[in-house]
Short mmCIF file of C-alpha atoms and ligand atoms in Angstrom, two decimals:
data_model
loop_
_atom_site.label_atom_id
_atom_site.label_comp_id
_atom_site.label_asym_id
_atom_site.label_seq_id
_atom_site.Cartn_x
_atom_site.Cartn_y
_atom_site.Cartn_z
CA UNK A 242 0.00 0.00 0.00
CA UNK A 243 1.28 3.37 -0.65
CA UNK A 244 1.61 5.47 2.11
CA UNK A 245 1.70 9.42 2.16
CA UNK A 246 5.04 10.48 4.08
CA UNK A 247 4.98 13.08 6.74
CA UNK A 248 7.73 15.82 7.74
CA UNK A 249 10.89 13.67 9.89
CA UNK A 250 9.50 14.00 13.67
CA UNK A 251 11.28 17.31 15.16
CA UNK A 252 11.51 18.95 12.11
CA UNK A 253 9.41 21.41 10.16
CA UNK A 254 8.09 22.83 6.89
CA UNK A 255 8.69 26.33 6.71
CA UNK A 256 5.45 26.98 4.62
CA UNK A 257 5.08 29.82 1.78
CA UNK A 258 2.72 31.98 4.06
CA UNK A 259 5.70 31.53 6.77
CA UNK A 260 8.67 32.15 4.88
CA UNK A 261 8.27 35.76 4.59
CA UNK A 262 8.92 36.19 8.45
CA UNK A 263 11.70 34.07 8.03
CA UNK A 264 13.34 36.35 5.55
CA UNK A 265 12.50 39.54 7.20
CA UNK A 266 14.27 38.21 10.53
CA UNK A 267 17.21 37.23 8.00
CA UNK A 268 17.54 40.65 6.25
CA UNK A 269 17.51 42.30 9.60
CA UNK A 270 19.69 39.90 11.01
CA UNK A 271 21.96 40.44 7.46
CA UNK A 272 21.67 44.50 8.04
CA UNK A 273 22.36 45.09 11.65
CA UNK A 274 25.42 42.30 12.03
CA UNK A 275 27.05 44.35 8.97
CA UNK A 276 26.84 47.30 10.90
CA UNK A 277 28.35 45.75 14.23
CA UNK A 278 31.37 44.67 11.19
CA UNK A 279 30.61 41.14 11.41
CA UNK A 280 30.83 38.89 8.23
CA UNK A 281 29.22 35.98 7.79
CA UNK A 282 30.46 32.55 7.17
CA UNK A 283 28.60 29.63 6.08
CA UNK A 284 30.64 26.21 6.79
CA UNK A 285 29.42 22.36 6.32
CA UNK A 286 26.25 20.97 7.95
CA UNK A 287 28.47 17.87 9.37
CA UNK A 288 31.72 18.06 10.72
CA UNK A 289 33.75 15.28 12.47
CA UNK A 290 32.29 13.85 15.44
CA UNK A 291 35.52 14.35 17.20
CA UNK A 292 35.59 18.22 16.75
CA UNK A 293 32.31 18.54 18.52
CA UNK A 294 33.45 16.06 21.05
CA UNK A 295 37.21 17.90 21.81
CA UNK A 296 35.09 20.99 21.31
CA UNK A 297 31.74 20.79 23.69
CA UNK A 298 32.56 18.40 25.56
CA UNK A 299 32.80 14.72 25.94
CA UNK A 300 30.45 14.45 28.64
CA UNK A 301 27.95 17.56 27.63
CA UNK A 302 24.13 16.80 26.96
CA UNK A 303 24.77 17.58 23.39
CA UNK A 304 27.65 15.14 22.95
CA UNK A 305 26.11 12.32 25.00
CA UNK A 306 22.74 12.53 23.76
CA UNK A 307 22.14 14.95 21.13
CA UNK A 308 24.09 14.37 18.37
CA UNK A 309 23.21 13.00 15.25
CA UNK A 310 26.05 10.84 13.95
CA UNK A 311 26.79 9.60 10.22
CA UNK A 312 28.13 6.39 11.79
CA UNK A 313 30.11 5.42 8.98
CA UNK A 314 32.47 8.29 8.20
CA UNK A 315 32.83 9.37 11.59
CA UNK A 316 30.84 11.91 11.11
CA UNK A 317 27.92 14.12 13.07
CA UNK A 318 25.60 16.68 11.64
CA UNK A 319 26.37 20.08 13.56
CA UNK A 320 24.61 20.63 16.61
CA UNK A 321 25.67 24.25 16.95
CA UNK A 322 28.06 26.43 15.09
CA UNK A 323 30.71 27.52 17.10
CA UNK A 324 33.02 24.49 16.69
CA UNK A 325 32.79 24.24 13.06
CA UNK A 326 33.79 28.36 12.91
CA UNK A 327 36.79 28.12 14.87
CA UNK A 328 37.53 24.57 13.14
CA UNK A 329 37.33 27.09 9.83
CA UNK A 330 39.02 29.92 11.66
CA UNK A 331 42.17 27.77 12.24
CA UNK A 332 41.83 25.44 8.77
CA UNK A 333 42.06 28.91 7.00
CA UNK A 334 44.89 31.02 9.19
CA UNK A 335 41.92 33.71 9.57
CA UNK A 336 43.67 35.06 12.33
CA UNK A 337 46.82 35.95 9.96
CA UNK A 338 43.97 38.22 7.73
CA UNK A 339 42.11 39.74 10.42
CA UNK A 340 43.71 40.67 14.30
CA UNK A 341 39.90 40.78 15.36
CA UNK A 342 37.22 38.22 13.10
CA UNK A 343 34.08 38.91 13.33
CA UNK A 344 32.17 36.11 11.91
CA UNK A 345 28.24 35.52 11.90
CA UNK A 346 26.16 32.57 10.06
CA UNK A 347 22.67 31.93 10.25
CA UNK A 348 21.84 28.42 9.53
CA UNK A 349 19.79 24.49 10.52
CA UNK A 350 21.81 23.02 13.50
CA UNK A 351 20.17 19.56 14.28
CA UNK A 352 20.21 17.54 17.40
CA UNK A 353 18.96 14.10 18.70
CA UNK A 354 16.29 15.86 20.90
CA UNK A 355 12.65 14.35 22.26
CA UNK A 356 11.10 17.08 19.85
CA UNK A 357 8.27 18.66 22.05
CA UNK A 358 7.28 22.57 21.76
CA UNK A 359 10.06 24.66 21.11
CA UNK A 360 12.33 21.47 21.01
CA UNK A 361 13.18 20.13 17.77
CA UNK A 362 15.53 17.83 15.96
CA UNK A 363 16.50 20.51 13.09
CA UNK A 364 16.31 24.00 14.02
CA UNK A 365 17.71 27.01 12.64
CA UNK A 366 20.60 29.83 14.57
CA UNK A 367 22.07 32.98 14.04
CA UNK A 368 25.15 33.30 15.71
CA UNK A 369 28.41 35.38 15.75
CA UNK A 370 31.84 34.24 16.95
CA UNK A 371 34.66 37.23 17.55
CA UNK A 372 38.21 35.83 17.65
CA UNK A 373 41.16 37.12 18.04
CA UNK A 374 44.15 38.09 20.22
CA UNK A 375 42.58 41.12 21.12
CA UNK A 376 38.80 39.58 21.89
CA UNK A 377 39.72 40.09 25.35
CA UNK A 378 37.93 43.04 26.68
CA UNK A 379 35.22 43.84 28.52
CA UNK A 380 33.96 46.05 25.61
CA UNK A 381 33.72 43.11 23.53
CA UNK A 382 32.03 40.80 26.04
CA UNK A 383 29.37 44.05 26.88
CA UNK A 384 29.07 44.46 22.85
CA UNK A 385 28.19 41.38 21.60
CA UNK A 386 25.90 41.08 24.84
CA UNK A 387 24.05 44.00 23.33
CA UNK A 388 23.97 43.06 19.67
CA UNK A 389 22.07 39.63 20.71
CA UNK A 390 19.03 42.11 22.64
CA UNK A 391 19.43 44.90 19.25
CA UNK A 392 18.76 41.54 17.29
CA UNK A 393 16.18 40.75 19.49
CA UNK A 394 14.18 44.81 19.65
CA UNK A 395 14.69 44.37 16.02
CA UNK A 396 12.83 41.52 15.22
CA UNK A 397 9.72 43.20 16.96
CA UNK A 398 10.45 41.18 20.12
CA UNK A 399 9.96 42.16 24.19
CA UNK A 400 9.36 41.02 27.15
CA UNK A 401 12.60 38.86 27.20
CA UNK A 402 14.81 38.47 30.05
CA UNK A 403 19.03 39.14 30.34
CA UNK A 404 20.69 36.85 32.49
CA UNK A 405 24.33 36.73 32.73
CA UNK A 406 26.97 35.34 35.21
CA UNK A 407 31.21 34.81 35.57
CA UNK A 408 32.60 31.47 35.72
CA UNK A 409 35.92 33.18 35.48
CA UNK A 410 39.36 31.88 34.20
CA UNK A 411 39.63 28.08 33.52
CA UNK A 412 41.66 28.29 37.37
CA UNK A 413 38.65 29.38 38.83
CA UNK A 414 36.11 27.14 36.86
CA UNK A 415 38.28 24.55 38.72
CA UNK A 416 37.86 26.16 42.25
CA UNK A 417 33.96 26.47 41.39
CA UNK A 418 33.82 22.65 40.65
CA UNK A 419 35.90 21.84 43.85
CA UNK A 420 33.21 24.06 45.60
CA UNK A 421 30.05 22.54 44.26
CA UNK A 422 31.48 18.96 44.90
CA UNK A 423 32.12 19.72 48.29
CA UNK A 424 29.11 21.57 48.78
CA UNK A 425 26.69 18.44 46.63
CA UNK A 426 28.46 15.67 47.90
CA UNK A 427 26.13 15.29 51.53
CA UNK A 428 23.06 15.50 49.20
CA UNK A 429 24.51 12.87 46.15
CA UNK A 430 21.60 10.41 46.54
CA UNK A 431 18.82 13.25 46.29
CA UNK A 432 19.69 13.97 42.88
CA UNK A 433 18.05 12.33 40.06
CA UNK A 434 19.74 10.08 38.50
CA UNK A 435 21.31 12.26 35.39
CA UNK A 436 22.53 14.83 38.05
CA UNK A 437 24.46 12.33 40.25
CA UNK A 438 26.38 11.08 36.76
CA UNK A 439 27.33 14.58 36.05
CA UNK A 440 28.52 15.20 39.68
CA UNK A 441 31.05 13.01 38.43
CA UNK A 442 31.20 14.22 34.99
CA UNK A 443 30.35 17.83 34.83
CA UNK A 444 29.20 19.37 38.15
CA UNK A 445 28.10 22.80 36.45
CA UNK A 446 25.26 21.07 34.62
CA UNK A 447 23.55 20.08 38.40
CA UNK A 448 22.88 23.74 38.17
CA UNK A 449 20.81 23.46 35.22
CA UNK A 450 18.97 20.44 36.00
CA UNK A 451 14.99 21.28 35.52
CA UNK A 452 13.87 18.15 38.31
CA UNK A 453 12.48 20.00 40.96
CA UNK A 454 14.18 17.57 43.66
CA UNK A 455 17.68 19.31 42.17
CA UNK A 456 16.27 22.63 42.05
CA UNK A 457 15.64 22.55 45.42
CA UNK A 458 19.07 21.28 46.57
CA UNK A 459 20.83 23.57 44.70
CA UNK A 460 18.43 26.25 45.16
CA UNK A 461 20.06 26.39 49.06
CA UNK A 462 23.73 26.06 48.11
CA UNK A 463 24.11 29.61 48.29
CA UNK A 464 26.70 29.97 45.36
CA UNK A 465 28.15 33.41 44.98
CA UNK A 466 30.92 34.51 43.15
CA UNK A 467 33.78 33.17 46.29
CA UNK A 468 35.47 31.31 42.96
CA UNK A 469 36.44 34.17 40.87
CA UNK A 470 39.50 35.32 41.34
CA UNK A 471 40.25 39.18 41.92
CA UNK A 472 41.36 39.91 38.29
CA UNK A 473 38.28 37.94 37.07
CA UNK A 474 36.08 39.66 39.18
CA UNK A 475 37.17 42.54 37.61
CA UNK A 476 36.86 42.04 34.55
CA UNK A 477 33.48 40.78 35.09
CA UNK A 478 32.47 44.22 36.92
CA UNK A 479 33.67 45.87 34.20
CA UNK A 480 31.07 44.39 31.33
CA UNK A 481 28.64 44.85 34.04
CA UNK A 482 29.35 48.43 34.25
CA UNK A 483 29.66 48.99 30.29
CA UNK A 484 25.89 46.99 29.97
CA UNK A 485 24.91 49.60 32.48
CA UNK A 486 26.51 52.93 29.80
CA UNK A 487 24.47 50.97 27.19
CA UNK A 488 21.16 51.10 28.76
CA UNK A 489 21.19 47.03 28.51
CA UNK A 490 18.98 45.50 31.37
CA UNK A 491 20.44 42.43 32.92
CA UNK A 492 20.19 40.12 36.03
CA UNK A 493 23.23 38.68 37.89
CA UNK A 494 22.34 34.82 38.26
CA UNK A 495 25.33 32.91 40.15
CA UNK A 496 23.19 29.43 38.77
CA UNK A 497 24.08 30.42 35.35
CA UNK A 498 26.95 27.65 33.86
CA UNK A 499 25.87 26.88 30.33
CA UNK A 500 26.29 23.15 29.38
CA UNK A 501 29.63 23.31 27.03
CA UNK A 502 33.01 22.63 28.14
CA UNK A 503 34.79 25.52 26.75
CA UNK A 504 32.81 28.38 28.53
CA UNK A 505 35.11 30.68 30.62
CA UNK A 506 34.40 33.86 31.71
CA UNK A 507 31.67 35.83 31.03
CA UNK A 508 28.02 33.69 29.79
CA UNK A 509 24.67 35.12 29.38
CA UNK A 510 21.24 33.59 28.34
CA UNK A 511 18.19 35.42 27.18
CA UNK A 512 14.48 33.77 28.15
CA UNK A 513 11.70 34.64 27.28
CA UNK A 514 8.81 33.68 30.01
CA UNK A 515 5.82 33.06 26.98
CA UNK A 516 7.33 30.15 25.79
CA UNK A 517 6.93 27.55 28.58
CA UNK A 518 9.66 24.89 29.57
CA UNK A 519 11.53 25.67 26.54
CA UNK A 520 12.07 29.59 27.23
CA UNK A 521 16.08 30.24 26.01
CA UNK A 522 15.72 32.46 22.85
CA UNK A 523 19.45 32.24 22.72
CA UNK A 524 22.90 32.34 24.88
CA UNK A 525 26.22 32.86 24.58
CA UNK A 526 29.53 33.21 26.48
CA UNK A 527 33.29 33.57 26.31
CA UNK A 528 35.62 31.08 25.37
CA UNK A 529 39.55 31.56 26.11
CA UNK A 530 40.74 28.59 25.18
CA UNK A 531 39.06 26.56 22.61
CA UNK A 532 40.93 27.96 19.39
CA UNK A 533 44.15 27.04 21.16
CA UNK A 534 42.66 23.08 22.27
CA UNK A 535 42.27 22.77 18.96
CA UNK A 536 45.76 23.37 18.05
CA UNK A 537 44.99 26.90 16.82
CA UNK A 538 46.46 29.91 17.91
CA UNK A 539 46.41 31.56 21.52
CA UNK A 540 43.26 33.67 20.82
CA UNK A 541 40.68 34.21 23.19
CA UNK A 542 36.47 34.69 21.53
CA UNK A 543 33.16 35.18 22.50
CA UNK A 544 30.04 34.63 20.64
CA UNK A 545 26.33 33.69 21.01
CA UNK A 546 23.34 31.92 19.23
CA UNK A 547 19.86 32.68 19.03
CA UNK A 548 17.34 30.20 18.07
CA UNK A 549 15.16 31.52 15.55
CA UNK A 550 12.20 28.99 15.88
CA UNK A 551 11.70 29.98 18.82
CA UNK A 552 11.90 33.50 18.38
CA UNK A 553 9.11 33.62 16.04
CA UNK A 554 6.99 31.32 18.34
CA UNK A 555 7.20 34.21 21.01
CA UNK A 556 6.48 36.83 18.85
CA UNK A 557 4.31 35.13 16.31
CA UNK A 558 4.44 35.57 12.34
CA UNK A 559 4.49 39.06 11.37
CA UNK A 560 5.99 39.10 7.41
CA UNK A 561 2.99 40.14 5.08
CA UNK A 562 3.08 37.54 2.35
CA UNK A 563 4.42 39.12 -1.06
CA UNK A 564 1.91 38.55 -4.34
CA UNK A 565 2.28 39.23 -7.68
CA UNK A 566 2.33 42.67 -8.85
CA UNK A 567 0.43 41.62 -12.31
CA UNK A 568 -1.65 39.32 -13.18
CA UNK A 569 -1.85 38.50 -17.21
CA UNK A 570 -4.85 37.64 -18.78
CA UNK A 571 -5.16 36.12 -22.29
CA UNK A 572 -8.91 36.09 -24.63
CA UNK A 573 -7.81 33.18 -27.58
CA UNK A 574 -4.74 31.75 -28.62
CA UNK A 575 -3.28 34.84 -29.93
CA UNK A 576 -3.29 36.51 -27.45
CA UNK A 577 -1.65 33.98 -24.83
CA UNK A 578 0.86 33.42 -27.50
CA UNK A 579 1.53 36.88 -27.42
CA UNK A 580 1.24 37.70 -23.21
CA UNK A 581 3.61 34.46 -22.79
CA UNK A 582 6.40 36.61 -24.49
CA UNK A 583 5.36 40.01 -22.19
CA UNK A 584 5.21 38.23 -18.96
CA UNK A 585 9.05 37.20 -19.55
CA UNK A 586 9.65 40.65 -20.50
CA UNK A 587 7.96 42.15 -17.63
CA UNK A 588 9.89 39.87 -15.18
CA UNK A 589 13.25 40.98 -16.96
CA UNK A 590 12.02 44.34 -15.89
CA UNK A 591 11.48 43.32 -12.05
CA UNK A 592 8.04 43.24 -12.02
CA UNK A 593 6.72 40.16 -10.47
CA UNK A 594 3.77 38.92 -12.70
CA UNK A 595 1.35 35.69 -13.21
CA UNK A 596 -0.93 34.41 -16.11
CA UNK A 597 -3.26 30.98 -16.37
CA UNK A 598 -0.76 29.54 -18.63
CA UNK A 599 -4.05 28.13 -20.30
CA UNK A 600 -6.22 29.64 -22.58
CA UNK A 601 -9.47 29.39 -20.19
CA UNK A 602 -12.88 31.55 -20.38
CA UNK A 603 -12.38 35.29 -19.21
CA UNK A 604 -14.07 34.42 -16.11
CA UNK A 605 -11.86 31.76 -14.93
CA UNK A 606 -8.63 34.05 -15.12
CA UNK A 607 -10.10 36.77 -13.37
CA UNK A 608 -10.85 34.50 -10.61
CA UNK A 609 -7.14 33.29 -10.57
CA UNK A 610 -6.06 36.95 -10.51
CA UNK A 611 -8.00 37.81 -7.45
CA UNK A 612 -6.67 35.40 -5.75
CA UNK A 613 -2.94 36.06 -6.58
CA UNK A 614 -4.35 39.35 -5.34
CA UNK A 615 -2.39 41.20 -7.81
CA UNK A 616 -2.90 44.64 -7.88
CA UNK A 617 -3.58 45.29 -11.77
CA UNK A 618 -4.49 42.76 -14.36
CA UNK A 619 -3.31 43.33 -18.00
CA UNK A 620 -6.06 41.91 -20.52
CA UNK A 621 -5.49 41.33 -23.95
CA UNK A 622 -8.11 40.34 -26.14
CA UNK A 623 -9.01 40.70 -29.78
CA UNK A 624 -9.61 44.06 -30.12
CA UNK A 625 -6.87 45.06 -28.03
CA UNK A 626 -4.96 43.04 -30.18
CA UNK A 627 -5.60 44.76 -33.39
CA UNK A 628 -4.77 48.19 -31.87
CA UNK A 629 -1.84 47.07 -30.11
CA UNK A 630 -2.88 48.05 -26.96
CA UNK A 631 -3.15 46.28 -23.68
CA UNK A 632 -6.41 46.75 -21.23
CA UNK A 633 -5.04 47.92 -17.68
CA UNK A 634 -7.06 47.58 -14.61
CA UNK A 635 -6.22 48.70 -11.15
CA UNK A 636 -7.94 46.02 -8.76
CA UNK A 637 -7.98 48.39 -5.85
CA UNK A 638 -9.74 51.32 -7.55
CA UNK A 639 -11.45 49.03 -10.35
CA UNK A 640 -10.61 51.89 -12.81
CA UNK A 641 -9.15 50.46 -16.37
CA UNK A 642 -6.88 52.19 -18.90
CA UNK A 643 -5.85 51.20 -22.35
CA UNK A 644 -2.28 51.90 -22.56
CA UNK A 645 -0.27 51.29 -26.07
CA UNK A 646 1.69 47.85 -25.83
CA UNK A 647 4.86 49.34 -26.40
CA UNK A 648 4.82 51.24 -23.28
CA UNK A 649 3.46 48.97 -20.99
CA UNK A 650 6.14 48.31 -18.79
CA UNK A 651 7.57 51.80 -18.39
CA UNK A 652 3.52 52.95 -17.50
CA UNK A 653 3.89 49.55 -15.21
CA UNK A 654 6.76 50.78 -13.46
CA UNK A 655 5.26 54.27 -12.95
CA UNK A 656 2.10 52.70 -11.39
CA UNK A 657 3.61 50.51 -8.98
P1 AMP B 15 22.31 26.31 22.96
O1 AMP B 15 23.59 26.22 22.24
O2 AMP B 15 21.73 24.96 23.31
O3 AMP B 15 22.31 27.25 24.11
O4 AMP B 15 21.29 26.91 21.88
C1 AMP B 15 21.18 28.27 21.61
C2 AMP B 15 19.75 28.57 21.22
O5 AMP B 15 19.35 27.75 20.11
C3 AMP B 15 18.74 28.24 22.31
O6 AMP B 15 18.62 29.30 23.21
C4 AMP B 15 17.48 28.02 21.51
O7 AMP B 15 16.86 29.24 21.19
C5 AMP B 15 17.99 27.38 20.25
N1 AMP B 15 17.89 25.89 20.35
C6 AMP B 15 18.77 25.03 20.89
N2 AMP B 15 18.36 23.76 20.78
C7 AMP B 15 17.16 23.81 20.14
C8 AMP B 15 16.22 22.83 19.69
N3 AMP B 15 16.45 21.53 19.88
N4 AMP B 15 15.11 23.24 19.07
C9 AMP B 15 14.87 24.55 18.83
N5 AMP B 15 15.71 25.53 19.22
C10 AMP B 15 16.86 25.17 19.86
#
């Protein structure tokens, strides 16, 4: 029996009456990243499993679970971007062109998720990575936290929340994990079952965990910021004090980790409270030493993703759908013979335009061209024909014109 297939679970059509949201987010996202100086970069949908392993994380979520591998070749289809840019950033000596890249790409990342609302298994990101020797300054950290809410304002969104924390210098991410350890370790068999793995594993992540038996724990662990050290805590005071000169609204939240191995230093996450259990619209963070773990150069970078999915489900789709401009209709087989040729001249001209393509009763085209919903139909007919004019009528006002058929486009252009 033939069956009729269905969209992969946890991923999506982007329909036509969608798609023009999703290109007005992209030609925003295109405009205002140009004018931070960013450039984008578009690398390969799968990269080698090991790079995302070295790269997030042997034991993060995304590594253990998420991943979607091309068993054969060794190979996983890229769960986020950031490894694959600094993969490209080193592959390419980038850092010999440009002391400070600014690199941005906007593009499907898929992971091995339980798709639910907001949670799927191909979803789409635009994200920026700055690298280079001189990435490390407050400035930077406070810059790139504000491009990711101008995105945001941009896109017609509000309501979203700034979090950001400090896990300091890869020294002090050590003292932190001492501290938690110590601190967990009397309440081990409390924690669910994924939380007491990553006490071994990854301790940060406990702070994450959504089970509300963990929540509570850590909840009353009282976790300042005792593990940064002094020139880390200063550093960190200074982004908070440039967000502050910007006008950027934040909150300090100590519980803040982020899941990936090669956070340092400042990370931030933006929520949004209208979309339920799945509310991160995007996050971000610095990294000091992942283009160096990778054998690159000693360059330190920061960068951030947004998740555009779930951008548009908090803000809903707001593109206007584009229709034709013209719609062509043909009385007899002259005539169609005849508008076949002007509708491919009229598109050489940029002018979007339609016809039946068959030579149908009067009737049935004007029925197609309402609902293109163009906003004139050209009709040739017999007589129109023999004069060598064309009939023009302006569905909005209803009024009709005959205008000469060698001047049709140029009186097109001046009507639309
Ligand atoms: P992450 O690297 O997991 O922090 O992802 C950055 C952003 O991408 C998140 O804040 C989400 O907006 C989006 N995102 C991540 N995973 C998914 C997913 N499975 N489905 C839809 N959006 C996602």
């Amino acid at each position: 029996m033939s069956k009729i297939f269905s969209v992969p679970r946890g991923t999506t059509d982007i329909l036509p009456a969608e798609a023009p949201t999703w290109r007005l987010m992209e030609a925003i996202a295109h405009k205002i990243l140009a004018i931070y100086g960013y450039q984008e970069i578009r690398t390969p949908f799968f990269e080698e499993t090991a790079l995302f392993a070295r790269s997030l994380g042997e034991t993060s979520d995304v590594v253990q679970k998420q991943m979607l591998n091309l068993e054969k070749e060794g190979l996983s289809l890229r769960p986020e971007g950031t490894a694959s840019i600094v993969r490209s950033y080193i592959e390419n000596n980038i850092d010999k062109q440009q002391p400070l890249a600014k690199l941005y790409y906007v593009g499907a990342m898929f992971r091995g998720e339980r798709p639910q609302k907001g949670r799927l298994r191909q979803f789409h990101q635009i994200g920026v990575e700055a690298i280079g020797p001189n990435s490390s300054t407050p400035f930077l950290d406070a810059e790139v936290i504000a491009l990711s809410v101008h995105l945001l304002e941009a896109f017609g969104l509000s309501g979203f929340k700034l979090k950001i924390n400090s896990l300091g210098s890869s020294e002090d991410k050590k003292a932190f994990s001492g501290f938690l350890r110590e601190k967990l370790q009397k309440h081990l068999s409390a924690l669910c079952e994924d939380c007491q793995q990553r006490f071994e594993r990854n301790v940060f992540r406990i702070l994450d965990c959504k089970n509300p038996a963990c929540r509570d724990i850590v909840k009353k662990l009282d976790i300042g910021d005792s593990h940064l050290g002094s020139s880390s805590r200063e550093y960190f005071t200074k982004v908070k004090d440039t967000l502050k000169t910007l006008g950027v609204f934040y909150e300090v939240s100590p519980y803040l980790v982020r899941g990936l191995d090669y956070y340092t230093h400042t990370v931030f996450e933006i929520s949004h409270e209208g979309l339920g259990s799945q509310d991160a619209l995007g996050a971000g963070g610095r990294y000091s030493n992942l283009v160096k773990d990778l054998n690159g150069p000693p360059v330190d970078a920061i960068g951030f993703a947004l998740g555009l999915e779930r951008i548009i489900l908090a803000k809903g789709q707001t593109a206007e759908v584009n229709f034709v401009d013209v719609f062509l209709v043909a009385l007899g087989e002259a005539a169609s013979q005849k508008l076949f040729l002007l509708l491919n001249d009229i598109r050489h001209a940029g002018i979007s335009a339609e016809m039946s393509y068959q030579s149908n009763s009067i009737k049935n085209q004007m029925r197609l061209a309402d609902k293109s919903k163009a906003r004139f139909v050209l009709i040739l007919g017999e007589n129109e024909l023999k004069e060598n004019v064309v009939m023009l009528k302006n569905m909005q006002s209803g009024e009709q014109e005959k205008v000469s058929y060698d001047t049709i486009k140029e009186v097109l252009k001046k009507r639309l």
